[in-house]
Amino acid sequence: MRPPPSTPPARTPSPRPSRAPTASGSSLFSRRTTPPGLSRLSTSASPSGGVVFSGRQSPGGHNVVWGLHDALKVYNPQSILYGFIGGTEGLFANKTLEITNDVLASYKNQGGFDLLGRSIDQIRSSKQVSAAMTTCQDLNLDGLVIVGGVTSNSDAAQLAETLVQKNCKTKVVGVPVSLNGDLKNQFVETTVGFDTVCKVNSQLISNVCLDAISAGKYYYFVRLMGRKASHVALECALQSHPNMLIMGEEVALSKLTLMEVINKICDGVQARAELGKHHGVLLIPEGLIESIPEMYALIQEISILHNNNVPVTEIPTQLSPWAAALFQFLPPFIRRELLLHQESDNSAQLSQIDTEQLLAHLVEAEMIKRTKEGRYKGKKFSSVCHFFGYQARGSLPSNFDCDYAYVLGHISLHMIAAGLTGYMATVANLKDPVHKWRCAAAPLTAMMSVRRHLRGPGAIPIGKPAIHPSPIDLKGKAYELLREKASSFLLDDFYRTPGGIQFEGPGSDAKPITLTIEDQDYMGDIEMLKLYLDK
Amino acid sequence: MRPPPSTPPARTPSPRPSRAPTASGSSLFSRRTTPPGLSRLSTSASPSGGVVFSGRQSPGGHNVVWGLHDALKVYNPQSILYGFIGGTEGLFANKTLEITNDVLASYKNQGGFDLLGRSIDQIRSSKQVSAAMTTCQDLNLDGLVIVGGVTSNSDAAQLAETLVQKNCKTKVVGVPVSLNGDLKNQFVETTVGFDTVCKVNSQLISNVCLDAISAGKYYYFVRLMGRKASHVALECALQSHPNMLIMGEEVALSKLTLMEVINKICDGVQARAELGKHHGVLLIPEGLIESIPEMYALIQEISILHNNNVPVTEIPTQLSPWAAALFQFLPPFIRRELLLHQESDNSAQLSQIDTEQLLAHLVEAEMIKRTKEGRYKGKKFSSVCHFFGYQARGSLPSNFDCDYAYVLGHISLHMIAAGLTGYMATVANLKDPVHKWRCAAAPLTAMMSVRRHLRGPGAIPIGKPAIHPSPIDLKGKAYELLREKASSFLLDDFYRTPGGIQFEGPGSDAKPITLTIEDQDYMGDIEMLKLYLDK
């Protein structure tokens, strides 16, 4: 067990004792993954590495740096670890901070990315790539660790490729850190930060559930951060048992229109009213808006006009008749939000679109209509809207995220030492206790694919491979569990209260339900395969 | 120490083990407060009591019922405790649930008011009072415990008075439960729920602080629930160290106009920009809007028109020229919110007024103006707005709130048994460990006063005494501490991370800073006085 955080863990100014990770590295690595090629590392006097926060801030990110630092110092006490100040912009401009134990002291097991900061999550344009390469050469880096999600790791693969082509010795390693949980594939079971963000959000959702049932008069419409995929929303639903979850992947699969989604919600409200219940809680993933076909078409048209540099004020006049009609139907606040500038991956700024208010607005209108037509006889429908996003992202990381991030940092060094470039640090068997975790490195290219028709705007032109956000697996066990419980969640107020993140005592080592419920064991499968092959 | 909550403490359907309160009642009471008049309690075969949730849901409320139930059963195992279903409306309609150990099992140490629910927090009109009396008589209640804040306890005093006049034997006891922390006087050091709500909010504020400093480009404007007074905001500021707190009491004292408040914020933004900082976090108590003189005048005019039953659509046309001019200056969303219907105490619905958006809107306009005039040379000002209210109110209660509420429930029974009516259950020395707490009963009338000019709308007509929300004491130690730190908070990003509420381990028994910093000891002072008098 780890020593507890200082009480209360003040952020500044003096260094605080930190929870040391359970996996102190060496024992874990000496068993399984001591890389064969340690001798390959730079023969220069002091081998050096760099680390950059490229993606959005996610709880646990600091521990990647900590793990990397510890592993590097064990490898060679003379070696230097540079952190790039201000994220990718610091990388391009060669603005560094040397990472030392003193520098780390206040950031171990702490949330945020503020040790180094972050800026745009892009190393993509040829100018950006060449600036990054210049920095790697100027600092004579043996390795560069890029911390981030799908976008950052796609860029990491491209950078690795370029550096090899240009004979730059720097090895590029990606680390899967993203609150969205959408960097998920056979190698990557979950991302750093996902557990914490789901725990904080689940706590808040259970709080509004109890608020709703206490007063008995409101419907809470809660939108959750998580980009295109609904991983955060699914995990939170399994943690807190709200009444409804409108999952983007389901809507996309069934090709539900906006009014079909509204009617589905209204039917739920009506079924509850028949049981005398005039309160409830709905979860809405921020990606839902893009999963509704006609909204998707509209967003895509706006995106194309954006890319053609059409001024924002003129976009509405240049829409197709269909899209223009839908645009005019939407309330003004949504219209304004849809026209906002795009994300760094050219997709819509989902966090800025108040989908929960749009749905609440339309549900209220529909319930009034049903009342007038005599189809609904319950009390007046009232809603309260929430967006849970920024307030979870900066949380103190859970024990799980602390451990996972620290281990990934450790693995990264061993990958660089082994001469791997264009790989991602991964850990398999995460659902088991730390001593059963299996560390590995997976080639980024194995996670990449070329798609012509990516859902939503920002479709990447054909020919350019990328890691794509992985949607919820509608044949997976987590979704199956949700379907089983859906009707009970809707009608029985089976609310569950996970409470605040605990650092000690029962529950402190709980992991995401969506992680533990799956029987993923890629490394085990590989071993089985090997055994068969050997036979 | 208490046993831990089940892991995770699921809300339904099976009863869960609960954290038992540290103060198991009897030891505490046998020492200090065994009331002299136990024999006065009803001689009927089975003495009975009733309990009603009158105020807003606040974490810990369930433990009042638990403490009351345990004390009643110790007193007489045959006695019955009725809970009123649906709050005051259940009281008026005599809708009851008999409180038993089985009923309590799932609600011990849990948040929400959902064991019984709540409706309007009013027992005020003669119709309401007489309905309550009829229920007391029909159930032959020896005592009625009213759980709530300033409004509920004012009503409790009035009900007690009426019952005595009408020779109804039911004793009325108030219990101070309110997240706002504004029921505070020489008898009442804090209210149940305040600690929990401040902890949850502080966690979220520290999360956005880390988010702000990580990205380095946003100002977060965070509005906090807490009605007229700024207690929640002050406690959260001392817990999380955000950059600014715009306290209602300060603004009212200095009679700052809206534009003076805006300029104060802009000066802060500018001072930070000169240090290269383009991010920050501001706390805004929801009562701030009423503390700004011209807004107060406007809200009061609207309130008078409301009371005269002027239709909402006509209110804008009937305002005085000054008020009308201000009203037209405000953005449309604020205008709409100002016209909403009023709270049960006739004040404005502060939780529905997006003061944080108003301020962010005006600060942005002012920063653009300053940029054009060449007075501001920093990066473009960007803001993200949040309202932290409902998502804290339903939280699992902190250990402190669990203990405090349980003890208050216990005291209530002893007060009824002692024949006290129109009293509030109180505990002094809360900053000390539980075994040093001093239980007492304080007359509600001693907390009431008659005011002609209550700040804000909803001024109670002269002649009617009430308990008034107590503002922040601008000569108190907590405010002094904040003033000392204000400049460091503004410029140094001295962010502090209290984290999620802990139930075990270090920090789990932390109490509100604003409580522990004051040297309040009313009971001790009384004893000192007695000693002097004896001499």
PDB file of C-alpha atoms in Angstrom, chain B residues 195-415:
ATOM      1  CA  ASP B 195     -19.360  21.179   5.648  1.00  0.00           C
ATOM      2  CA  THR B 196     -20.212  18.598   2.992  1.00  0.00           C
ATOM      3  CA  VAL B 197     -21.395  21.071   0.400  1.00  0.00           C
ATOM      4  CA  CYS B 198     -18.292  23.219   0.877  1.00  0.00           C
ATOM      5  CA  LYS B 199     -16.072  20.155   0.576  1.00  0.00           C
ATOM      6  CA  VAL B 200     -17.676  18.978  -2.659  1.00  0.00           C
ATOM      7  CA  ASN B 201     -17.610  22.468  -4.129  1.00  0.00           C
ATOM      8  CA  SER B 202     -14.016  23.027  -3.030  1.00  0.00           C
ATOM      9  CA  GLN B 203     -12.990  19.808  -4.727  1.00  0.00           C
ATOM     10  CA  LEU B 204     -14.589  20.995  -7.969  1.00  0.00           C
ATOM     11  CA  ILE B 205     -13.122  24.485  -7.651  1.00  0.00           C
ATOM     12  CA  SER B 206      -9.638  23.062  -7.139  1.00  0.00           C
ATOM     13  CA  ASN B 207     -10.233  20.883 -10.205  1.00  0.00           C
ATOM     14  CA  VAL B 208     -11.023  23.895 -12.378  1.00  0.00           C
ATOM     15  CA  CYS B 209      -8.055  25.761 -10.858  1.00  0.00           C
ATOM     16  CA  LEU B 210      -5.755  22.988 -12.086  1.00  0.00           C
ATOM     17  CA  ASP B 211      -7.551  22.919 -15.391  1.00  0.00           C
ATOM     18  CA  ALA B 212      -7.093  26.674 -15.743  1.00  0.00           C
ATOM     19  CA  ILE B 213      -3.388  26.644 -14.917  1.00  0.00           C
ATOM     20  CA  SER B 214      -2.758  23.613 -17.172  1.00  0.00           C
ATOM     21  CA  ALA B 215      -4.216  25.199 -20.296  1.00  0.00           C
ATOM     22  CA  GLY B 216      -3.309  28.770 -19.351  1.00  0.00           C
ATOM     23  CA  LYS B 217      -5.996  30.429 -21.438  1.00  0.00           C
ATOM     24  CA  TYR B 218      -9.351  30.545 -19.610  1.00  0.00           C
ATOM     25  CA  TYR B 219     -10.909  32.421 -16.733  1.00  0.00           C
ATOM     26  CA  TYR B 220     -13.417  30.295 -14.862  1.00  0.00           C
ATOM     27  CA  PHE B 221     -16.367  32.183 -13.386  1.00  0.00           C
ATOM     28  CA  VAL B 222     -17.863  29.867 -10.763  1.00  0.00           C
ATOM     29  CA  ARG B 223     -21.149  30.738  -9.080  1.00  0.00           C
ATOM     30  CA  LEU B 224     -21.896  28.981  -5.797  1.00  0.00           C
ATOM     31  CA  MET B 225     -25.228  28.179  -4.194  1.00  0.00           C
ATOM     32  CA  GLY B 226     -25.808  29.620  -0.730  1.00  0.00           C
ATOM     33  CA  ARG B 227     -28.638  32.190  -0.987  1.00  0.00           C
ATOM     34  CA  LYS B 228     -28.112  35.771   0.189  1.00  0.00           C
ATOM     35  CA  ALA B 229     -25.000  35.261   2.327  1.00  0.00           C
ATOM     36  CA  SER B 230     -21.526  34.297   1.095  1.00  0.00           C
ATOM     37  CA  HIS B 231     -20.649  31.636   3.698  1.00  0.00           C
ATOM     38  CA  VAL B 232     -20.247  28.793   1.180  1.00  0.00           C
ATOM     39  CA  ALA B 233     -18.118  30.966  -1.099  1.00  0.00           C
ATOM     40  CA  LEU B 234     -15.872  32.125   1.766  1.00  0.00           C
ATOM     41  CA  GLU B 235     -15.317  28.587   3.044  1.00  0.00           C
ATOM     42  CA  CYS B 236     -14.596  27.332  -0.481  1.00  0.00           C
ATOM     43  CA  ALA B 237     -12.147  30.184  -1.091  1.00  0.00           C
ATOM     44  CA  LEU B 238     -10.259  29.269   2.091  1.00  0.00           C
ATOM     45  CA  GLN B 239     -10.296  25.589   1.066  1.00  0.00           C
ATOM     46  CA  SER B 240      -9.236  25.960  -2.584  1.00  0.00           C
ATOM     47  CA  HIS B 241      -7.450  29.324  -2.878  1.00  0.00           C
ATOM     48  CA  PRO B 242      -8.958  30.525  -6.159  1.00  0.00           C
ATOM     49  CA  ASN B 243      -7.719  33.849  -7.533  1.00  0.00           C
ATOM     50  CA  MET B 244     -10.690  36.018  -6.592  1.00  0.00           C
ATOM     51  CA  LEU B 245     -13.826  35.935  -4.497  1.00  0.00           C
ATOM     52  CA  ILE B 246     -16.384  38.674  -5.073  1.00  0.00           C
ATOM     53  CA  MET B 247     -18.143  38.609  -1.730  1.00  0.00           C
ATOM     54  CA  GLY B 248     -21.673  40.008  -1.534  1.00  0.00           C
ATOM     55  CA  GLU B 249     -21.187  41.445   1.932  1.00  0.00           C
ATOM     56  CA  GLU B 250     -18.102  43.396   0.804  1.00  0.00           C
ATOM     57  CA  VAL B 251     -19.862  44.781  -2.245  1.00  0.00           C
ATOM     58  CA  ALA B 252     -22.862  45.800  -0.136  1.00  0.00           C
ATOM     59  CA  LEU B 253     -20.694  47.477   2.491  1.00  0.00           C
ATOM     60  CA  SER B 254     -18.706  49.451  -0.094  1.00  0.00           C
ATOM     61  CA  LYS B 255     -21.861  50.095  -2.147  1.00  0.00           C
ATOM     62  CA  LEU B 256     -20.013  49.077  -5.318  1.00  0.00           C
ATOM     63  CA  THR B 257     -21.948  49.538  -8.542  1.00  0.00           C
ATOM     64  CA  LEU B 258     -22.073  46.820 -11.166  1.00  0.00           C
ATOM     65  CA  MET B 259     -19.423  48.575 -13.263  1.00  0.00           C
ATOM     66  CA  GLU B 260     -17.196  49.029 -10.214  1.00  0.00           C
ATOM     67  CA  VAL B 261     -17.370  45.278  -9.598  1.00  0.00           C
ATOM     68  CA  ILE B 262     -16.528  44.668 -13.262  1.00  0.00           C
ATOM     69  CA  ASN B 263     -13.607  47.064 -13.122  1.00  0.00           C
ATOM     70  CA  LYS B 264     -12.307  45.397  -9.990  1.00  0.00           C
ATOM     71  CA  ILE B 265     -12.291  42.038 -11.788  1.00  0.00           C
ATOM     72  CA  CYS B 266     -10.713  43.565 -14.913  1.00  0.00           C
ATOM     73  CA  ASP B 267      -7.958  45.143 -12.827  1.00  0.00           C
ATOM     74  CA  GLY B 268      -7.222  41.680 -11.454  1.00  0.00           C
ATOM     75  CA  VAL B 269      -7.146  40.176 -14.942  1.00  0.00           C
ATOM     76  CA  GLN B 270      -4.809  42.951 -16.052  1.00  0.00           C
ATOM     77  CA  ALA B 271      -2.465  42.543 -13.059  1.00  0.00           C
ATOM     78  CA  ARG B 272      -2.244  38.816 -13.826  1.00  0.00           C
ATOM     79  CA  ALA B 273      -1.603  39.432 -17.515  1.00  0.00           C
ATOM     80  CA  GLU B 274       1.381  41.597 -16.561  1.00  0.00           C
ATOM     81  CA  LEU B 275       2.800  38.473 -14.881  1.00  0.00           C
ATOM     82  CA  GLY B 276       2.163  36.498 -18.072  1.00  0.00           C
ATOM     83  CA  LYS B 277      -0.887  34.739 -16.630  1.00  0.00           C
ATOM     84  CA  HIS B 278      -3.956  34.523 -18.821  1.00  0.00           C
ATOM     85  CA  HIS B 279      -5.977  32.123 -16.725  1.00  0.00           C
ATOM     86  CA  GLY B 280      -7.733  32.359 -13.393  1.00  0.00           C
ATOM     87  CA  VAL B 281     -10.650  31.299 -11.231  1.00  0.00           C
ATOM     88  CA  LEU B 282     -13.275  33.607  -9.698  1.00  0.00           C
ATOM     89  CA  LEU B 283     -15.869  32.647  -7.112  1.00  0.00           C
ATOM     90  CA  ILE B 284     -19.234  34.358  -7.176  1.00  0.00           C
ATOM     91  CA  PRO B 285     -21.807  33.747  -4.426  1.00  0.00           C
ATOM     92  CA  GLU B 286     -25.309  33.543  -5.876  1.00  0.00           C
ATOM     93  CA  GLY B 287     -26.363  36.324  -3.482  1.00  0.00           C
ATOM     94  CA  LEU B 288     -23.911  38.772  -5.063  1.00  0.00           C
ATOM     95  CA  ILE B 289     -26.485  40.001  -7.549  1.00  0.00           C
ATOM     96  CA  GLU B 290     -28.673  41.323  -4.708  1.00  0.00           C
ATOM     97  CA  SER B 291     -25.738  43.009  -3.003  1.00  0.00           C
ATOM     98  CA  ILE B 292     -25.076  45.378  -5.884  1.00  0.00           C
ATOM     99  CA  PRO B 293     -27.117  48.473  -5.008  1.00  0.00           C
ATOM    100  CA  GLU B 294     -28.700  49.189  -8.393  1.00  0.00           C
ATOM    101  CA  MET B 295     -29.445  45.489  -8.992  1.00  0.00           C
ATOM    102  CA  TYR B 296     -30.981  45.334  -5.517  1.00  0.00           C
ATOM    103  CA  ALA B 297     -33.228  48.261  -6.337  1.00  0.00           C
ATOM    104  CA  LEU B 298     -34.273  46.635  -9.606  1.00  0.00           C
ATOM    105  CA  ILE B 299     -34.967  43.255  -7.988  1.00  0.00           C
ATOM    106  CA  GLN B 300     -36.972  44.988  -5.275  1.00  0.00           C
ATOM    107  CA  GLU B 301     -39.132  46.827  -7.814  1.00  0.00           C
ATOM    108  CA  ILE B 302     -39.758  43.559  -9.639  1.00  0.00           C
ATOM    109  CA  SER B 303     -40.630  41.911  -6.347  1.00  0.00           C
ATOM    110  CA  ILE B 304     -43.169  44.595  -5.465  1.00  0.00           C
ATOM    111  CA  LEU B 305     -44.789  44.253  -8.894  1.00  0.00           C
ATOM    112  CA  HIS B 306     -44.869  40.468  -8.400  1.00  0.00           C
ATOM    113  CA  ASN B 307     -46.590  40.929  -5.047  1.00  0.00           C
ATOM    114  CA  ASN B 308     -49.140  43.218  -6.693  1.00  0.00           C
ATOM    115  CA  ASN B 309     -49.877  40.376  -9.120  1.00  0.00           C
ATOM    116  CA  VAL B 310     -48.684  42.285 -12.150  1.00  0.00           C
ATOM    117  CA  PRO B 311     -48.307  39.763 -15.000  1.00  0.00           C
ATOM    118  CA  VAL B 312     -44.684  38.935 -15.803  1.00  0.00           C
ATOM    119  CA  THR B 313     -44.929  40.310 -19.341  1.00  0.00           C
ATOM    120  CA  GLU B 314     -46.037  43.707 -18.032  1.00  0.00           C
ATOM    121  CA  ILE B 315     -43.440  44.079 -15.304  1.00  0.00           C
ATOM    122  CA  PRO B 316     -40.779  45.668 -17.586  1.00  0.00           C
ATOM    123  CA  THR B 317     -43.200  48.425 -18.620  1.00  0.00           C
ATOM    124  CA  GLN B 318     -44.106  49.322 -15.056  1.00  0.00           C
ATOM    125  CA  LEU B 319     -40.567  49.804 -13.740  1.00  0.00           C
ATOM    126  CA  SER B 320     -39.316  53.234 -12.701  1.00  0.00           C
ATOM    127  CA  PRO B 321     -37.206  55.011 -15.355  1.00  0.00           C
ATOM    128  CA  TRP B 322     -33.951  54.204 -13.525  1.00  0.00           C
ATOM    129  CA  ALA B 323     -34.795  50.547 -13.094  1.00  0.00           C
ATOM    130  CA  ALA B 324     -36.090  50.299 -16.653  1.00  0.00           C
ATOM    131  CA  ALA B 325     -32.833  51.730 -18.021  1.00  0.00           C
ATOM    132  CA  LEU B 326     -30.757  49.184 -16.068  1.00  0.00           C
ATOM    133  CA  PHE B 327     -33.113  46.400 -17.101  1.00  0.00           C
ATOM    134  CA  GLN B 328     -32.649  47.284 -20.774  1.00  0.00           C
ATOM    135  CA  PHE B 329     -28.857  47.439 -20.343  1.00  0.00           C
ATOM    136  CA  LEU B 330     -28.731  43.824 -19.110  1.00  0.00           C
ATOM    137  CA  PRO B 331     -28.343  40.921 -21.555  1.00  0.00           C
ATOM    138  CA  PRO B 332     -31.647  39.200 -22.467  1.00  0.00           C
ATOM    139  CA  PHE B 333     -30.910  35.973 -20.537  1.00  0.00           C
ATOM    140  CA  ILE B 334     -30.518  37.915 -17.295  1.00  0.00           C
ATOM    141  CA  ARG B 335     -33.713  39.915 -17.947  1.00  0.00           C
ATOM    142  CA  ARG B 336     -35.685  36.717 -18.365  1.00  0.00           C
ATOM    143  CA  GLU B 337     -34.203  35.222 -15.210  1.00  0.00           C
ATOM    144  CA  LEU B 338     -34.905  38.296 -13.106  1.00  0.00           C
ATOM    145  CA  LEU B 339     -38.600  38.003 -13.923  1.00  0.00           C
ATOM    146  CA  LEU B 340     -38.920  34.401 -12.696  1.00  0.00           C
ATOM    147  CA  HIS B 341     -41.313  33.599  -9.916  1.00  0.00           C
ATOM    148  CA  GLN B 342     -40.147  34.014  -6.389  1.00  0.00           C
ATOM    149  CA  GLU B 343     -38.948  31.692  -3.635  1.00  0.00           C
ATOM    150  CA  SER B 344     -41.230  30.660  -0.794  1.00  0.00           C
ATOM    151  CA  ASP B 345     -39.804  33.493   1.333  1.00  0.00           C
ATOM    152  CA  ASN B 346     -40.709  35.974  -1.425  1.00  0.00           C
ATOM    153  CA  SER B 347     -37.103  36.582  -2.429  1.00  0.00           C
ATOM    154  CA  ALA B 348     -35.743  36.262  -5.947  1.00  0.00           C
ATOM    155  CA  GLN B 349     -34.807  32.782  -7.228  1.00  0.00           C
ATOM    156  CA  LEU B 350     -31.085  33.368  -6.901  1.00  0.00           C
ATOM    157  CA  SER B 351     -30.206  29.888  -8.124  1.00  0.00           C
ATOM    158  CA  GLN B 352     -31.843  30.712 -11.470  1.00  0.00           C
ATOM    159  CA  ILE B 353     -29.950  33.952 -12.138  1.00  0.00           C
ATOM    160  CA  ASP B 354     -26.754  33.371 -14.106  1.00  0.00           C
ATOM    161  CA  THR B 355     -24.747  36.090 -12.367  1.00  0.00           C
ATOM    162  CA  GLU B 356     -21.505  34.415 -13.436  1.00  0.00           C
ATOM    163  CA  GLN B 357     -22.490  34.753 -17.083  1.00  0.00           C
ATOM    164  CA  LEU B 358     -23.491  38.365 -16.596  1.00  0.00           C
ATOM    165  CA  LEU B 359     -20.116  39.183 -15.050  1.00  0.00           C
ATOM    166  CA  ALA B 360     -18.142  37.193 -17.652  1.00  0.00           C
ATOM    167  CA  HIS B 361     -20.064  38.977 -20.416  1.00  0.00           C
ATOM    168  CA  LEU B 362     -19.395  42.429 -19.005  1.00  0.00           C
ATOM    169  CA  VAL B 363     -15.759  41.683 -18.119  1.00  0.00           C
ATOM    170  CA  GLU B 364     -15.120  40.535 -21.681  1.00  0.00           C
ATOM    171  CA  ALA B 365     -16.663  43.726 -23.057  1.00  0.00           C
ATOM    172  CA  GLU B 366     -14.543  45.838 -20.713  1.00  0.00           C
ATOM    173  CA  MET B 367     -11.325  43.958 -21.588  1.00  0.00           C
ATOM    174  CA  ILE B 368     -12.023  44.512 -25.293  1.00  0.00           C
ATOM    175  CA  LYS B 369     -12.557  48.205 -24.543  1.00  0.00           C
ATOM    176  CA  ARG B 370      -9.294  48.399 -22.609  1.00  0.00           C
ATOM    177  CA  THR B 371      -7.465  46.631 -25.436  1.00  0.00           C
ATOM    178  CA  LYS B 372      -8.796  49.129 -27.978  1.00  0.00           C
ATOM    179  CA  GLU B 373      -7.784  52.020 -25.750  1.00  0.00           C
ATOM    180  CA  GLY B 374      -4.303  50.527 -25.414  1.00  0.00           C
ATOM    181  CA  ARG B 375      -4.656  50.064 -21.672  1.00  0.00           C
ATOM    182  CA  TYR B 376      -4.537  46.256 -21.857  1.00  0.00           C
ATOM    183  CA  LYS B 377      -1.895  44.489 -23.879  1.00  0.00           C
ATOM    184  CA  GLY B 378      -2.374  40.865 -22.806  1.00  0.00           C
ATOM    185  CA  LYS B 379      -3.926  37.969 -24.727  1.00  0.00           C
ATOM    186  CA  LYS B 380      -7.625  37.898 -25.535  1.00  0.00           C
ATOM    187  CA  PHE B 381      -9.776  37.332 -22.465  1.00  0.00           C
ATOM    188  CA  SER B 382     -11.759  34.044 -22.543  1.00  0.00           C
ATOM    189  CA  SER B 383     -14.129  32.703 -19.920  1.00  0.00           C
ATOM    190  CA  VAL B 384     -15.874  29.464 -19.002  1.00  0.00           C
ATOM    191  CA  CYS B 385     -18.879  29.709 -16.663  1.00  0.00           C
ATOM    192  CA  HIS B 386     -20.047  27.213 -14.075  1.00  0.00           C
ATOM    193  CA  PHE B 387     -22.784  27.010 -11.463  1.00  0.00           C
ATOM    194  CA  PHE B 388     -21.944  24.635  -8.640  1.00  0.00           C
ATOM    195  CA  GLY B 389     -25.143  23.997  -6.760  1.00  0.00           C
ATOM    196  CA  TYR B 390     -27.350  20.993  -7.320  1.00  0.00           C
ATOM    197  CA  GLN B 391     -24.364  18.703  -7.876  1.00  0.00           C
ATOM    198  CA  ALA B 392     -23.138  19.238  -4.305  1.00  0.00           C
ATOM    199  CA  ARG B 393     -26.473  19.225  -2.470  1.00  0.00           C
ATOM    200  CA  GLY B 394     -27.089  15.468  -2.786  1.00  0.00           C
ATOM    201  CA  SER B 395     -23.598  14.371  -1.763  1.00  0.00           C
ATOM    202  CA  LEU B 396     -22.791  11.654   0.753  1.00  0.00           C
ATOM    203  CA  PRO B 397     -22.351  13.613   3.998  1.00  0.00           C
ATOM    204  CA  SER B 398     -18.899  14.152   5.493  1.00  0.00           C
ATOM    205  CA  ASN B 399     -18.057  12.409   8.741  1.00  0.00           C
ATOM    206  CA  PHE B 400     -18.573  15.710  10.533  1.00  0.00           C
ATOM    207  CA  ASP B 401     -22.064  16.237   9.130  1.00  0.00           C
ATOM    208  CA  CYS B 402     -22.981  12.604   9.921  1.00  0.00           C
ATOM    209  CA  ASP B 403     -21.996  13.031  13.552  1.00  0.00           C
ATOM    210  CA  TYR B 404     -23.449  16.497  13.958  1.00  0.00           C
ATOM    211  CA  ALA B 405     -26.823  15.565  12.488  1.00  0.00           C
ATOM    212  CA  TYR B 406     -27.102  12.365  14.532  1.00  0.00           C
ATOM    213  CA  VAL B 407     -26.351  14.236  17.735  1.00  0.00           C
ATOM    214  CA  LEU B 408     -28.904  16.954  16.906  1.00  0.00           C
ATOM    215  CA  GLY B 409     -31.542  14.257  16.365  1.00  0.00           C
ATOM    216  CA  HIS B 410     -30.724  12.849  19.772  1.00  0.00           C
ATOM    217  CA  ILE B 411     -30.931  16.247  21.435  1.00  0.00           C
ATOM    218  CA  SER B 412     -34.331  16.894  19.860  1.00  0.00           C
ATOM    219  CA  LEU B 413     -35.871  13.932  21.661  1.00  0.00           C
ATOM    220  CA  HIS B 414     -34.490  15.068  24.985  1.00  0.00           C
ATOM    221  CA  MET B 415     -35.872  18.552  24.402  1.00  0.00           C
TER     222      MET B 415
END
